[in-house]
Amino acid sequence: MNLKKSTQNSTDTVESDIEIDTKIKKNKSERRVAQLQKLDPDVFEKKDYWDRKSMNGFTTLPRVLPIAMQIADILTKGKPIGHTYFCLWARQPDFSLVKIDNPQAFATEAGFSGSRALDTWKSRIAKLVEYKFIYSYPGYSGPYHHILLRDPVRVIKELYEEGKLDSSILTNLYGRFMERAEEVGASYD
């Protein structure tokens, strides 16, 4: 009898925690809306801001992505891959598998132009694969027809454990990365 009651209380507690968490997030959003109304009523009235609830064309990004991009750029010494990585995240449909139907469009979005744009983009994607930020799967558009965006927290932890973040700059960035991951609830111990 006590077991059932205990289980019920545990379930109630979990549901209560979810409600509190949802309220905290909602309250934070509501506070930001109220803050904008006070800061700039004209901008608020014109809706001259990005509202993900009423507009199309948004995606969910990991909050640790900027630091992961910095680490990726330093790893590739002079051939930055961070922006290419970001462009893949910007194309993902709230699930980590991205389909590359038109590699040239992806190359252009990543900032590459001219006759070598596609080759440069492919070389950056190859580096993302090498450092295991992504997995790639072949298809009709080539070896990078499907891209799986891996969890950047796991990727960075793996790189650290493999000794690939051994310079003082990378070690400091790793520390900041893990702090940020913990701040946003994305750390795994």
PDB file of C-alpha atoms in Angstrom:
ATOM      1  CA  MET A   1       0.000   0.000   0.000  1.00  0.00           C
ATOM      2  CA  ASN A   2       2.767   2.452   0.872  1.00  0.00           C
ATOM      3  CA  LEU A   3       4.517   1.534  -2.377  1.00  0.00           C
ATOM      4  CA  LYS A   4       1.544   2.670  -4.451  1.00  0.00           C
ATOM      5  CA  LYS A   5       1.235   5.872  -2.501  1.00  0.00           C
ATOM      6  CA  SER A   6       4.952   6.508  -2.855  1.00  0.00           C
ATOM      7  CA  THR A   7       4.773   5.866  -6.611  1.00  0.00           C
ATOM      8  CA  GLN A   8       1.800   8.191  -6.914  1.00  0.00           C
ATOM      9  CA  ASN A   9       3.592  10.940  -4.999  1.00  0.00           C
ATOM     10  CA  SER A  10       6.656  10.445  -7.201  1.00  0.00           C
ATOM     11  CA  THR A  11       4.515  10.833 -10.321  1.00  0.00           C
ATOM     12  CA  ASP A  12       2.847  13.914  -8.859  1.00  0.00           C
ATOM     13  CA  THR A  13       6.256  15.371  -8.083  1.00  0.00           C
ATOM     14  CA  VAL A  14       7.506  14.757 -11.645  1.00  0.00           C
ATOM     15  CA  GLU A  15       4.372  16.334 -13.116  1.00  0.00           C
ATOM     16  CA  SER A  16       4.718  19.238 -10.687  1.00  0.00           C
ATOM     17  CA  ASP A  17       8.380  19.714 -11.671  1.00  0.00           C
ATOM     18  CA  ILE A  18       7.406  19.773 -15.367  1.00  0.00           C
ATOM     19  CA  GLU A  19       4.718  22.375 -14.665  1.00  0.00           C
ATOM     20  CA  ILE A  20       7.171  24.535 -12.716  1.00  0.00           C
ATOM     21  CA  ASP A  21       9.794  24.231 -15.458  1.00  0.00           C
ATOM     22  CA  THR A  22       7.230  25.209 -18.107  1.00  0.00           C
ATOM     23  CA  LYS A  23       6.105  28.170 -15.993  1.00  0.00           C
ATOM     24  CA  ILE A  24       9.694  29.349 -15.544  1.00  0.00           C
ATOM     25  CA  LYS A  25      10.270  29.256 -19.309  1.00  0.00           C
ATOM     26  CA  LYS A  26       6.944  30.957 -19.990  1.00  0.00           C
ATOM     27  CA  ASN A  27       7.604  33.603 -17.353  1.00  0.00           C
ATOM     28  CA  LYS A  28      11.036  34.313 -18.851  1.00  0.00           C
ATOM     29  CA  SER A  29       9.456  34.769 -22.294  1.00  0.00           C
ATOM     30  CA  GLU A  30       6.703  36.940 -20.886  1.00  0.00           C
ATOM     31  CA  ARG A  31       9.278  39.067 -19.050  1.00  0.00           C
ATOM     32  CA  ARG A  32      11.212  39.582 -22.276  1.00  0.00           C
ATOM     33  CA  VAL A  33       8.020  40.641 -24.096  1.00  0.00           C
ATOM     34  CA  ALA A  34       7.208  43.120 -21.324  1.00  0.00           C
ATOM     35  CA  GLN A  35      10.797  44.354 -21.386  1.00  0.00           C
ATOM     36  CA  LEU A  36      10.632  45.046 -25.130  1.00  0.00           C
ATOM     37  CA  GLN A  37       7.301  46.841 -24.708  1.00  0.00           C
ATOM     38  CA  LYS A  38       9.003  49.194 -22.224  1.00  0.00           C
ATOM     39  CA  LEU A  39      12.286  49.572 -24.115  1.00  0.00           C
ATOM     40  CA  ASP A  40      10.811  50.311 -27.526  1.00  0.00           C
ATOM     41  CA  PRO A  41       7.009  50.406 -27.835  1.00  0.00           C
ATOM     42  CA  ASP A  42       7.185  51.308 -31.547  1.00  0.00           C
ATOM     43  CA  VAL A  43       9.249  48.224 -32.412  1.00  0.00           C
ATOM     44  CA  PHE A  44       6.903  46.109 -30.303  1.00  0.00           C
ATOM     45  CA  GLU A  45       3.778  47.494 -32.003  1.00  0.00           C
ATOM     46  CA  LYS A  46       5.227  47.010 -35.506  1.00  0.00           C
ATOM     47  CA  LYS A  47       6.368  43.478 -34.519  1.00  0.00           C
ATOM     48  CA  ASP A  48       9.790  44.367 -35.915  1.00  0.00           C
ATOM     49  CA  TYR A  49      11.400  41.374 -34.222  1.00  0.00           C
ATOM     50  CA  TRP A  50      11.645  37.646 -34.751  1.00  0.00           C
ATOM     51  CA  ASP A  51       8.762  35.771 -33.123  1.00  0.00           C
ATOM     52  CA  ARG A  52       9.318  32.046 -33.531  1.00  0.00           C
ATOM     53  CA  LYS A  53       5.735  31.289 -32.488  1.00  0.00           C
ATOM     54  CA  SER A  54       4.148  33.252 -35.311  1.00  0.00           C
ATOM     55  CA  MET A  55       6.783  33.141 -38.054  1.00  0.00           C
ATOM     56  CA  ASN A  56       8.116  30.401 -40.274  1.00  0.00           C
ATOM     57  CA  GLY A  57      11.753  29.800 -41.060  1.00  0.00           C
ATOM     58  CA  PHE A  58      13.257  29.049 -37.684  1.00  0.00           C
ATOM     59  CA  THR A  59      15.031  26.075 -36.223  1.00  0.00           C
ATOM     60  CA  THR A  60      16.281  24.932 -32.847  1.00  0.00           C
ATOM     61  CA  LEU A  61      20.004  25.363 -32.234  1.00  0.00           C
ATOM     62  CA  PRO A  62      22.193  24.148 -29.384  1.00  0.00           C
ATOM     63  CA  ARG A  63      23.077  27.051 -27.113  1.00  0.00           C
ATOM     64  CA  VAL A  64      26.667  25.799 -27.014  1.00  0.00           C
ATOM     65  CA  LEU A  65      27.006  26.085 -30.798  1.00  0.00           C
ATOM     66  CA  PRO A  66      29.021  29.342 -30.889  1.00  0.00           C
ATOM     67  CA  ILE A  67      31.771  27.875 -28.701  1.00  0.00           C
ATOM     68  CA  ALA A  68      31.699  24.573 -30.610  1.00  0.00           C
ATOM     69  CA  MET A  69      32.201  26.600 -33.811  1.00  0.00           C
ATOM     70  CA  GLN A  70      35.213  28.385 -32.295  1.00  0.00           C
ATOM     71  CA  ILE A  71      36.762  25.061 -31.292  1.00  0.00           C
ATOM     72  CA  ALA A  72      36.117  23.633 -34.769  1.00  0.00           C
ATOM     73  CA  ASP A  73      37.754  26.646 -36.434  1.00  0.00           C
ATOM     74  CA  ILE A  74      40.872  26.406 -34.266  1.00  0.00           C
ATOM     75  CA  LEU A  75      41.173  22.665 -34.914  1.00  0.00           C
ATOM     76  CA  THR A  76      41.311  23.216 -38.678  1.00  0.00           C
ATOM     77  CA  LYS A  77      44.038  25.907 -38.604  1.00  0.00           C
ATOM     78  CA  GLY A  78      43.346  28.425 -41.355  1.00  0.00           C
ATOM     79  CA  LYS A  79      40.529  26.506 -43.025  1.00  0.00           C
ATOM     80  CA  PRO A  80      37.595  27.350 -40.758  1.00  0.00           C
ATOM     81  CA  ILE A  81      34.675  24.935 -40.647  1.00  0.00           C
ATOM     82  CA  GLY A  82      32.518  26.692 -38.045  1.00  0.00           C
ATOM     83  CA  HIS A  83      30.358  28.621 -40.501  1.00  0.00           C
ATOM     84  CA  THR A  84      29.836  25.525 -42.661  1.00  0.00           C
ATOM     85  CA  TYR A  85      28.782  23.708 -39.484  1.00  0.00           C
ATOM     86  CA  PHE A  86      26.396  26.511 -38.559  1.00  0.00           C
ATOM     87  CA  CYS A  87      24.814  26.463 -42.032  1.00  0.00           C
ATOM     88  CA  LEU A  88      24.028  22.768 -41.601  1.00  0.00           C
ATOM     89  CA  TRP A  89      22.363  23.493 -38.254  1.00  0.00           C
ATOM     90  CA  ALA A  90      20.366  26.312 -39.856  1.00  0.00           C
ATOM     91  CA  ARG A  91      19.022  23.827 -42.431  1.00  0.00           C
ATOM     92  CA  GLN A  92      18.056  21.037 -40.028  1.00  0.00           C
ATOM     93  CA  PRO A  93      14.294  20.559 -39.656  1.00  0.00           C
ATOM     94  CA  ASP A  94      14.290  20.266 -35.831  1.00  0.00           C
ATOM     95  CA  PHE A  95      15.770  16.824 -36.268  1.00  0.00           C
ATOM     96  CA  SER A  96      19.456  16.241 -36.784  1.00  0.00           C
ATOM     97  CA  LEU A  97      19.341  14.644 -40.241  1.00  0.00           C
ATOM     98  CA  VAL A  98      19.914  17.107 -43.080  1.00  0.00           C
ATOM     99  CA  LYS A  99      19.342  16.179 -46.727  1.00  0.00           C
ATOM    100  CA  ILE A 100      21.754  17.760 -49.214  1.00  0.00           C
ATOM    101  CA  ASP A 101      19.837  17.845 -52.510  1.00  0.00           C
ATOM    102  CA  ASN A 102      21.844  20.732 -53.921  1.00  0.00           C
ATOM    103  CA  PRO A 103      25.424  20.874 -52.608  1.00  0.00           C
ATOM    104  CA  GLN A 104      26.099  24.066 -54.595  1.00  0.00           C
ATOM    105  CA  ALA A 105      23.365  25.889 -52.640  1.00  0.00           C
ATOM    106  CA  PHE A 106      24.934  24.745 -49.373  1.00  0.00           C
ATOM    107  CA  ALA A 107      28.363  25.897 -50.565  1.00  0.00           C
ATOM    108  CA  THR A 108      27.007  29.341 -51.431  1.00  0.00           C
ATOM    109  CA  GLU A 109      25.192  29.617 -48.089  1.00  0.00           C
ATOM    110  CA  ALA A 110      28.417  28.757 -46.281  1.00  0.00           C
ATOM    111  CA  GLY A 111      30.064  31.732 -48.007  1.00  0.00           C
ATOM    112  CA  PHE A 112      32.011  30.037 -50.781  1.00  0.00           C
ATOM    113  CA  SER A 113      31.922  31.446 -54.302  1.00  0.00           C
ATOM    114  CA  GLY A 114      33.638  31.069 -57.625  1.00  0.00           C
ATOM    115  CA  SER A 115      34.703  27.982 -59.498  1.00  0.00           C
ATOM    116  CA  ARG A 116      36.110  26.273 -56.389  1.00  0.00           C
ATOM    117  CA  ALA A 117      33.106  26.930 -54.127  1.00  0.00           C
ATOM    118  CA  LEU A 118      31.786  23.379 -54.207  1.00  0.00           C
ATOM    119  CA  ASP A 119      35.238  21.824 -53.765  1.00  0.00           C
ATOM    120  CA  THR A 120      35.968  24.133 -50.823  1.00  0.00           C
ATOM    121  CA  TRP A 121      32.623  23.295 -49.205  1.00  0.00           C
ATOM    122  CA  LYS A 122      33.272  19.560 -49.661  1.00  0.00           C
ATOM    123  CA  SER A 123      36.709  19.918 -48.051  1.00  0.00           C
ATOM    124  CA  ARG A 124      35.108  21.660 -45.043  1.00  0.00           C
ATOM    125  CA  ILE A 125      32.458  18.947 -44.773  1.00  0.00           C
ATOM    126  CA  ALA A 126      35.234  16.332 -44.905  1.00  0.00           C
ATOM    127  CA  LYS A 127      36.870  18.058 -41.901  1.00  0.00           C
ATOM    128  CA  LEU A 128      33.568  18.063 -40.018  1.00  0.00           C
ATOM    129  CA  VAL A 129      33.385  14.315 -40.683  1.00  0.00           C
ATOM    130  CA  GLU A 130      37.035  13.826 -39.679  1.00  0.00           C
ATOM    131  CA  TYR A 131      36.470  15.521 -36.315  1.00  0.00           C
ATOM    132  CA  LYS A 132      33.139  13.673 -35.960  1.00  0.00           C
ATOM    133  CA  PHE A 133      30.966  16.779 -35.660  1.00  0.00           C
ATOM    134  CA  ILE A 134      28.822  15.089 -38.311  1.00  0.00           C
ATOM    135  CA  TYR A 135      28.305  11.718 -39.939  1.00  0.00           C
ATOM    136  CA  SER A 136      27.718  11.601 -43.681  1.00  0.00           C
ATOM    137  CA  TYR A 137      25.787   9.151 -45.831  1.00  0.00           C
ATOM    138  CA  PRO A 138      26.007   8.891 -49.641  1.00  0.00           C
ATOM    139  CA  GLY A 139      23.129   9.388 -52.040  1.00  0.00           C
ATOM    140  CA  TYR A 140      22.415  10.662 -55.528  1.00  0.00           C
ATOM    141  CA  SER A 141      24.000  14.066 -54.833  1.00  0.00           C
ATOM    142  CA  GLY A 142      27.284  12.506 -53.715  1.00  0.00           C
ATOM    143  CA  PRO A 143      29.043  11.304 -50.572  1.00  0.00           C
ATOM    144  CA  TYR A 144      27.374  13.989 -48.440  1.00  0.00           C
ATOM    145  CA  HIS A 145      23.756  13.468 -49.494  1.00  0.00           C
ATOM    146  CA  HIS A 146      22.606  13.022 -45.891  1.00  0.00           C
ATOM    147  CA  ILE A 147      24.323  14.637 -42.923  1.00  0.00           C
ATOM    148  CA  LEU A 148      23.671  13.668 -39.319  1.00  0.00           C
ATOM    149  CA  LEU A 149      24.441  16.514 -36.937  1.00  0.00           C
ATOM    150  CA  ARG A 150      25.841  14.947 -33.795  1.00  0.00           C
ATOM    151  CA  ASP A 151      25.270  16.327 -30.316  1.00  0.00           C
ATOM    152  CA  PRO A 152      27.994  18.997 -30.018  1.00  0.00           C
ATOM    153  CA  VAL A 153      28.407  18.383 -26.278  1.00  0.00           C
ATOM    154  CA  ARG A 154      29.292  14.748 -26.914  1.00  0.00           C
ATOM    155  CA  VAL A 155      31.534  15.665 -29.841  1.00  0.00           C
ATOM    156  CA  ILE A 156      33.540  18.210 -27.841  1.00  0.00           C
ATOM    157  CA  LYS A 157      33.837  15.863 -24.855  1.00  0.00           C
ATOM    158  CA  GLU A 158      35.103  13.092 -27.165  1.00  0.00           C
ATOM    159  CA  LEU A 159      37.668  15.434 -28.742  1.00  0.00           C
ATOM    160  CA  TYR A 160      38.875  16.415 -25.285  1.00  0.00           C
ATOM    161  CA  GLU A 161      39.099  12.800 -24.088  1.00  0.00           C
ATOM    162  CA  GLU A 162      41.034  11.868 -27.265  1.00  0.00           C
ATOM    163  CA  GLY A 163      43.575  14.613 -26.516  1.00  0.00           C
ATOM    164  CA  LYS A 164      42.708  16.707 -29.577  1.00  0.00           C
ATOM    165  CA  LEU A 165      42.079  19.848 -27.527  1.00  0.00           C
ATOM    166  CA  ASP A 166      45.580  19.976 -26.097  1.00  0.00           C
ATOM    167  CA  SER A 167      46.641  23.565 -26.811  1.00  0.00           C
ATOM    168  CA  SER A 168      46.109  26.134 -24.058  1.00  0.00           C
ATOM    169  CA  ILE A 169      43.569  28.021 -26.202  1.00  0.00           C
ATOM    170  CA  LEU A 170      41.556  24.861 -26.870  1.00  0.00           C
ATOM    171  CA  THR A 171      41.785  23.748 -23.242  1.00  0.00           C
ATOM    172  CA  ASN A 172      40.442  27.141 -22.110  1.00  0.00           C
ATOM    173  CA  LEU A 173      37.661  27.016 -24.702  1.00  0.00           C
ATOM    174  CA  TYR A 174      36.784  23.484 -23.597  1.00  0.00           C
ATOM    175  CA  GLY A 175      36.427  24.736 -20.021  1.00  0.00           C
ATOM    176  CA  ARG A 176      34.173  27.571 -21.168  1.00  0.00           C
ATOM    177  CA  PHE A 177      32.229  25.171 -23.378  1.00  0.00           C
ATOM    178  CA  MET A 178      31.536  22.807 -20.489  1.00  0.00           C
ATOM    179  CA  GLU A 179      30.533  25.718 -18.226  1.00  0.00           C
ATOM    180  CA  ARG A 180      28.067  26.890 -20.871  1.00  0.00           C
ATOM    181  CA  ALA A 181      26.753  23.358 -21.392  1.00  0.00           C
ATOM    182  CA  GLU A 182      26.085  23.115 -17.669  1.00  0.00           C
ATOM    183  CA  GLU A 183      24.443  26.568 -17.606  1.00  0.00           C
ATOM    184  CA  VAL A 184      21.947  25.520 -20.269  1.00  0.00           C
ATOM    185  CA  GLY A 185      21.394  22.016 -18.902  1.00  0.00           C
ATOM    186  CA  ALA A 186      23.243  20.246 -21.720  1.00  0.00           C
ATOM    187  CA  SER A 187      26.064  18.600 -19.760  1.00  0.00           C
ATOM    188  CA  TYR A 188      26.178  14.843 -19.328  1.00  0.00           C
ATOM    189  CA  ASP A 189      28.093  13.245 -16.483  1.00  0.00           C
TER     190      ASP A 189
END
